[in-house]
Every structure is written in structure tokens, then in C-alpha cells.
PDB file of C-alpha atoms in Angstrom:
ATOM      1  CA  MET A   1      19.063 122.296  34.383  1.00  0.00           C
ATOM      2  CA  LYS A   2      17.973 125.950  34.442  1.00  0.00           C
ATOM      3  CA  THR A   3      14.429 126.679  35.548  1.00  0.00           C
ATOM      4  CA  ILE A   4      12.150 129.571  34.719  1.00  0.00           C
ATOM      5  CA  GLY A   5       9.595 129.816  37.461  1.00  0.00           C
ATOM      6  CA  LYS A   6       8.454 126.222  37.645  1.00  0.00           C
ATOM      7  CA  ILE A   7       9.316 125.142  34.092  1.00  0.00           C
ATOM      8  CA  TYR A   8      12.569 123.931  32.662  1.00  0.00           C
ATOM      9  CA  LEU A   9      14.323 125.893  29.899  1.00  0.00           C
ATOM     10  CA  PRO A  10      13.961 123.138  27.238  1.00  0.00           C
ATOM     11  CA  ILE A  11      10.228 122.972  27.914  1.00  0.00           C
ATOM     12  CA  PHE A  12      10.054 126.765  27.610  1.00  0.00           C
ATOM     13  CA  LEU A  13      11.819 126.613  24.230  1.00  0.00           C
ATOM     14  CA  VAL A  14       9.462 123.923  22.930  1.00  0.00           C
ATOM     15  CA  VAL A  15       6.425 125.901  24.072  1.00  0.00           C
ATOM     16  CA  MET A  16       7.790 129.122  22.536  1.00  0.00           C
ATOM     17  CA  ASN A  17       8.436 127.316  19.272  1.00  0.00           C
ATOM     18  CA  TRP A  18       4.889 125.939  19.311  1.00  0.00           C
ATOM     19  CA  ILE A  19       3.435 129.398  20.011  1.00  0.00           C
ATOM     20  CA  LEU A  20       5.498 131.274  17.449  1.00  0.00           C
ATOM     21  CA  VAL A  21       5.622 128.637  14.747  1.00  0.00           C
ATOM     22  CA  GLY A  22       2.615 126.413  15.262  1.00  0.00           C
ATOM     23  CA  ARG A  23       3.864 123.862  12.729  1.00  0.00           C
ATOM     24  CA  SER A  24       6.389 121.108  12.351  1.00  0.00           C
ATOM     25  CA  PHE A  25       9.745 122.483  11.218  1.00  0.00           C
ATOM     26  CA  ALA A  26      10.022 119.772   8.563  1.00  0.00           C
ATOM     27  CA  GLN A  27       6.733 120.717   6.900  1.00  0.00           C
ATOM     28  CA  GLU A  28       6.246 124.447   6.783  1.00  0.00           C
ATOM     29  CA  LEU A  29       7.393 127.486   8.674  1.00  0.00           C
ATOM     30  CA  ARG A  30       5.742 130.885   8.246  1.00  0.00           C
ATOM     31  CA  GLY A  31       4.201 129.782   4.968  1.00  0.00           C
ATOM     32  CA  ILE A  32       7.540 128.670   3.543  1.00  0.00           C
ATOM     33  CA  PRO A  33       7.699 124.960   2.699  1.00  0.00           C
ATOM     34  CA  MET A  34      10.842 123.640   4.332  1.00  0.00           C
ATOM     35  CA  PRO A  35      12.899 120.911   2.703  1.00  0.00           C
ATOM     36  CA  LYS A  36      12.612 117.858   4.925  1.00  0.00           C
ATOM     37  CA  ASN A  37      16.319 117.113   4.571  1.00  0.00           C
ATOM     38  CA  VAL A  38      17.279 120.304   6.463  1.00  0.00           C
ATOM     39  CA  SER A  39      15.379 119.137   9.520  1.00  0.00           C
ATOM     40  CA  GLU A  40      16.631 115.561   9.194  1.00  0.00           C
ATOM     41  CA  LEU A  41      20.235 116.714   8.815  1.00  0.00           C
ATOM     42  CA  LEU A  42      19.935 118.989  11.844  1.00  0.00           C
ATOM     43  CA  TRP A  43      18.568 116.307  14.095  1.00  0.00           C
ATOM     44  CA  SER A  44      20.999 113.655  12.883  1.00  0.00           C
ATOM     45  CA  GLY A  45      23.854 115.918  13.967  1.00  0.00           C
ATOM     46  CA  LYS A  46      24.932 116.935  10.447  1.00  0.00           C
ATOM     47  CA  VAL A  47      24.472 120.597  11.209  1.00  0.00           C
ATOM     48  CA  ASP A  48      26.972 122.019   8.709  1.00  0.00           C
ATOM     49  CA  SER A  49      25.285 120.047   5.923  1.00  0.00           C
ATOM     50  CA  ALA A  50      21.869 121.243   7.092  1.00  0.00           C
ATOM     51  CA  ILE A  51      23.025 124.856   7.026  1.00  0.00           C
ATOM     52  CA  SER A  52      24.518 124.405   3.549  1.00  0.00           C
ATOM     53  CA  GLU A  53      21.239 122.892   2.330  1.00  0.00           C
ATOM     54  CA  PHE A  54      19.336 125.750   3.907  1.00  0.00           C
ATOM     55  CA  GLU A  55      21.546 128.353   2.189  1.00  0.00           C
ATOM     56  CA  VAL A  56      20.728 126.786  -1.210  1.00  0.00           C
ATOM     57  CA  PHE A  57      17.059 126.734  -0.266  1.00  0.00           C
ATOM     58  CA  LYS A  58      17.170 130.350   0.959  1.00  0.00           C
ATOM     59  CA  LYS A  59      18.694 131.535  -2.296  1.00  0.00           C
ATOM     60  CA  ALA A  60      15.926 129.800  -4.257  1.00  0.00           C
ATOM     61  CA  GLN A  61      13.227 131.281  -2.001  1.00  0.00           C
ATOM     62  CA  SER A  62      14.667 134.806  -1.886  1.00  0.00           C
ATOM     63  CA  LYS A  63      12.723 135.964  -4.947  1.00  0.00           C
ATOM     64  CA  THR A  64       9.297 134.804  -3.738  1.00  0.00           C
ATOM     65  CA  ALA A  65       9.322 134.586   0.064  1.00  0.00           C
ATOM     66  CA  ASP A  66       8.608 137.492   2.388  1.00  0.00           C
ATOM     67  CA  PRO A  67      12.029 138.767   3.594  1.00  0.00           C
ATOM     68  CA  TYR A  68      10.864 138.851   7.234  1.00  0.00           C
ATOM     69  CA  ASP A  69       9.666 135.276   7.042  1.00  0.00           C
ATOM     70  CA  LEU A  70      12.924 134.132   5.461  1.00  0.00           C
ATOM     71  CA  LEU A  71      14.969 135.805   8.240  1.00  0.00           C
ATOM     72  CA  TYR A  72      12.666 134.247  10.814  1.00  0.00           C
ATOM     73  CA  VAL A  73      13.087 130.787   9.300  1.00  0.00           C
ATOM     74  CA  GLU A  74      16.857 131.230   9.179  1.00  0.00           C
ATOM     75  CA  MET A  75      16.814 132.167  12.865  1.00  0.00           C
ATOM     76  CA  THR A  76      14.929 128.937  13.531  1.00  0.00           C
ATOM     77  CA  VAL A  77      17.590 126.924  11.713  1.00  0.00           C
ATOM     78  CA  TYR A  78      20.326 128.481  13.856  1.00  0.00           C
ATOM     79  CA  ARG A  79      18.291 128.054  17.037  1.00  0.00           C
ATOM     80  CA  ASP A  80      17.873 124.357  16.254  1.00  0.00           C
ATOM     81  CA  ALA A  81      21.554 124.112  15.300  1.00  0.00           C
ATOM     82  CA  GLN A  82      22.484 125.262  18.810  1.00  0.00           C
ATOM     83  CA  MET A  83      20.610 122.299  20.266  1.00  0.00           C
ATOM     84  CA  ALA A  84      21.782 119.810  17.629  1.00  0.00           C
ATOM     85  CA  ASP A  85      25.524 120.516  17.961  1.00  0.00           C
ATOM     86  CA  VAL A  86      26.408 121.909  21.360  1.00  0.00           C
ATOM     87  CA  SER A  87      30.119 121.935  20.500  1.00  0.00           C
ATOM     88  CA  LYS A  88      29.421 124.819  18.077  1.00  0.00           C
ATOM     89  CA  ALA A  89      26.475 126.279  19.970  1.00  0.00           C
ATOM     90  CA  GLU A  90      28.237 129.578  20.649  1.00  0.00           C
ATOM     91  CA  SER A  91      28.915 130.272  16.969  1.00  0.00           C
ATOM     92  CA  TYR A  92      25.345 129.283  16.041  1.00  0.00           C
ATOM     93  CA  LYS A  93      24.025 131.521  18.801  1.00  0.00           C
ATOM     94  CA  ALA A  94      26.112 134.403  17.452  1.00  0.00           C
ATOM     95  CA  LYS A  95      24.556 133.911  14.018  1.00  0.00           C
ATOM     96  CA  TYR A  96      21.095 133.645  15.590  1.00  0.00           C
ATOM     97  CA  ASP A  97      21.704 136.864  17.533  1.00  0.00           C
ATOM     98  CA  ALA A  98      22.903 138.692  14.402  1.00  0.00           C
ATOM     99  CA  LEU A  99      19.761 137.607  12.527  1.00  0.00           C
ATOM    100  CA  PHE A 100      17.653 138.695  15.499  1.00  0.00           C
ATOM    101  CA  GLN A 101      19.297 142.140  15.416  1.00  0.00           C
ATOM    102  CA  GLN A 102      18.491 142.390  11.694  1.00  0.00           C
ATOM    103  CA  ILE A 103      14.842 141.676  12.435  1.00  0.00           C
ATOM    104  CA  LEU A 104      14.773 144.231  15.267  1.00  0.00           C
ATOM    105  CA  LYS A 105      16.339 146.866  13.015  1.00  0.00           C
ATOM    106  CA  LYS A 106      14.315 146.208   9.859  1.00  0.00           C
ATOM    107  CA  TYR A 107      10.973 145.169  11.377  1.00  0.00           C
ATOM    108  CA  PRO A 108      10.686 146.688  14.869  1.00  0.00           C
ATOM    109  CA  ASP A 109       6.909 146.993  14.897  1.00  0.00           C
ATOM    110  CA  ARG A 110       5.861 143.593  13.543  1.00  0.00           C
ATOM    111  CA  SER A 111       3.827 141.509  15.921  1.00  0.00           C
ATOM    112  CA  ASP A 112       6.169 138.511  15.903  1.00  0.00           C
ATOM    113  CA  THR A 113       9.174 140.771  16.490  1.00  0.00           C
ATOM    114  CA  TYR A 114       7.704 141.692  19.862  1.00  0.00           C
ATOM    115  CA  LEU A 115       7.160 138.016  20.684  1.00  0.00           C
ATOM    116  CA  LEU A 116      10.728 137.144  19.724  1.00  0.00           C
ATOM    117  CA  GLN A 117      11.887 139.537  22.448  1.00  0.00           C
ATOM    118  CA  VAL A 118      10.309 137.380  25.162  1.00  0.00           C
ATOM    119  CA  THR A 119      13.075 135.346  26.787  1.00  0.00           C
ATOM    120  CA  PRO A 120      13.204 132.806  29.589  1.00  0.00           C
ATOM    121  CA  GLU A 121      14.405 135.667  31.812  1.00  0.00           C
ATOM    122  CA  SER A 122      11.409 137.905  30.978  1.00  0.00           C
ATOM    123  CA  THR A 123       9.197 138.784  33.908  1.00  0.00           C
ATOM    124  CA  PRO A 124       5.418 138.437  33.591  1.00  0.00           C
ATOM    125  CA  GLU A 125       5.196 142.239  33.457  1.00  0.00           C
ATOM    126  CA  GLN A 126       7.689 142.383  30.567  1.00  0.00           C
ATOM    127  CA  ILE A 127       5.818 139.622  28.765  1.00  0.00           C
ATOM    128  CA  ILE A 128       2.545 141.505  29.165  1.00  0.00           C
ATOM    129  CA  GLU A 129       4.138 144.685  27.785  1.00  0.00           C
ATOM    130  CA  LEU A 130       5.612 142.921  24.740  1.00  0.00           C
ATOM    131  CA  THR A 131       2.532 140.825  23.992  1.00  0.00           C
ATOM    132  CA  THR A 132       0.267 143.872  24.292  1.00  0.00           C
ATOM    133  CA  LYS A 133       2.418 145.613  21.668  1.00  0.00           C
ATOM    134  CA  ALA A 134       2.232 142.475  19.515  1.00  0.00           C
ATOM    135  CA  ILE A 135      -1.553 142.426  19.774  1.00  0.00           C
ATOM    136  CA  LYS A 136      -1.774 146.125  18.885  1.00  0.00           C
ATOM    137  CA  SER A 137       0.401 145.405  15.855  1.00  0.00           C
ATOM    138  CA  ASP A 138      -1.646 142.354  14.816  1.00  0.00           C
ATOM    139  CA  PRO A 139      -4.904 141.686  16.681  1.00  0.00           C
ATOM    140  CA  THR A 140      -5.140 138.270  14.977  1.00  0.00           C
ATOM    141  CA  ASN A 141      -1.888 136.927  16.477  1.00  0.00           C
ATOM    142  CA  TRP A 142      -3.343 134.143  18.612  1.00  0.00           C
ATOM    143  CA  GLY A 143       0.065 133.262  20.058  1.00  0.00           C
ATOM    144  CA  ALA A 144       0.349 136.731  21.593  1.00  0.00           C
ATOM    145  CA  TYR A 145      -2.965 136.277  23.394  1.00  0.00           C
ATOM    146  CA  GLN A 146      -1.930 132.852  24.668  1.00  0.00           C
ATOM    147  CA  MET A 147       1.442 134.099  25.883  1.00  0.00           C
ATOM    148  CA  ARG A 148      -0.098 137.145  27.572  1.00  0.00           C
ATOM    149  CA  SER A 149      -2.720 134.905  29.166  1.00  0.00           C
ATOM    150  CA  ARG A 150      -0.044 132.811  30.873  1.00  0.00           C
ATOM    151  CA  ALA A 151       1.747 135.944  32.139  1.00  0.00           C
ATOM    152  CA  LEU A 152      -1.508 137.386  33.492  1.00  0.00           C
ATOM    153  CA  TYR A 153      -2.235 134.075  35.210  1.00  0.00           C
ATOM    154  CA  GLN A 154       1.212 134.140  36.862  1.00  0.00           C
ATOM    155  CA  LEU A 155       0.306 137.533  38.339  1.00  0.00           C
ATOM    156  CA  GLY A 156      -3.020 136.252  39.640  1.00  0.00           C
ATOM    157  CA  ARG A 157      -5.023 138.273  37.121  1.00  0.00           C
ATOM    158  CA  ASN A 158      -7.164 135.247  36.363  1.00  0.00           C
ATOM    159  CA  GLU A 159     -10.186 136.939  34.742  1.00  0.00           C
ATOM    160  CA  GLU A 160      -7.963 138.806  32.275  1.00  0.00           C
ATOM    161  CA  ALA A 161      -5.965 135.616  31.675  1.00  0.00           C
ATOM    162  CA  ALA A 162      -9.121 133.652  30.905  1.00  0.00           C
ATOM    163  CA  ALA A 163     -10.360 136.357  28.528  1.00  0.00           C
ATOM    164  CA  ASP A 164      -7.049 136.353  26.624  1.00  0.00           C
ATOM    165  CA  ALA A 165      -6.952 132.550  26.476  1.00  0.00           C
ATOM    166  CA  GLN A 166     -10.477 132.486  25.092  1.00  0.00           C
ATOM    167  CA  LYS A 167      -9.717 135.240  22.572  1.00  0.00           C
ATOM    168  CA  GLY A 168      -6.571 133.406  21.413  1.00  0.00           C
ATOM    169  CA  GLN A 169      -8.414 130.127  20.996  1.00  0.00           C
ATOM    170  CA  GLY A 170     -11.091 131.872  18.957  1.00  0.00           C
ATOM    171  CA  LEU A 171      -8.599 133.108  16.363  1.00  0.00           C
TER     172      LEU A 171
END
């Protein structure tokens, strides 16, 4: 199993999901109520059915949902699809990557776009750079403060890390 520093990749992905999403996938994601059956289908291994259900849902939401949020949610579906059906993980990752490129192109300066660029391979310095940009873009993004706090802590910048953690918790 691949490690990042002292944490395993699956733990990193769960933590990133918690930071960026902050909600159960089955309930709501970025203010968009998710149909429970999409999540259930994904985790029961019926990924193609889940994606089909999501496409119907996306079409219905396209008139009212924020386009960024809808792209973000679709990325989440394809990220989860990679874990739910490893035999097709490469094709789901390709779709995820294409959606990610759309977000980078259309919304380069949104706070969450900076956070999406943090990867398991990111160094603490890179994380600090990206999270600082995210905070400048949206000073109320508590996840950016929490993520930057952990990176500062890894570099031994404990006072700054504590200040960011406190700021993030206060939001």
C-alpha cells in the first residue's frame, strides 16, 4: 500500500474528501441534494448504473445548480467509481481527469480549485502555496486553513499551524 509521509493513500483520500466535502455523499454535496441510489449503486458495485442515474440527475439539476458545483459533484462520482470498480478504474480516472481539467480551465481562481490541486504527492511547501491561494480566494474556506495547518505542522512551524487550525475551527 502506498504511503504519503506516515499516512496511507486511502486514509489521505478519506481525509481529503472530508475536508473538501464535509458531508456524506448520499445526503448532500456542495449544496446539491444527491439521490441516495447513486451512492448505494456505487458502493454495491453497480457503477455503470450509478453513473447512468447520475447523468439523469445531472440533467435535471443543470438548470438550477451552480455549474462549478455540478462539475465538482460529477468528479466525486468518478472518483468513487474508481474505488468501487477497480477493473474500470483507468477509464473512470480518465473521466475524472477530464472533468478536473474543465474545472481548472473554467474556474482557475476558485478556492476549491486550488484545494483540488493538492495530491498525495504534494510537498508541504506546495500545499502551503495552494492553500494560501485558496484562502486569498475565499477567506471563509475552513478546509483550506485546516489543510495548511497540517502542512505547516509537518514543517515544524507549530505556532503558524496552531493559528490556522484555530482559524479554521472558528469558521
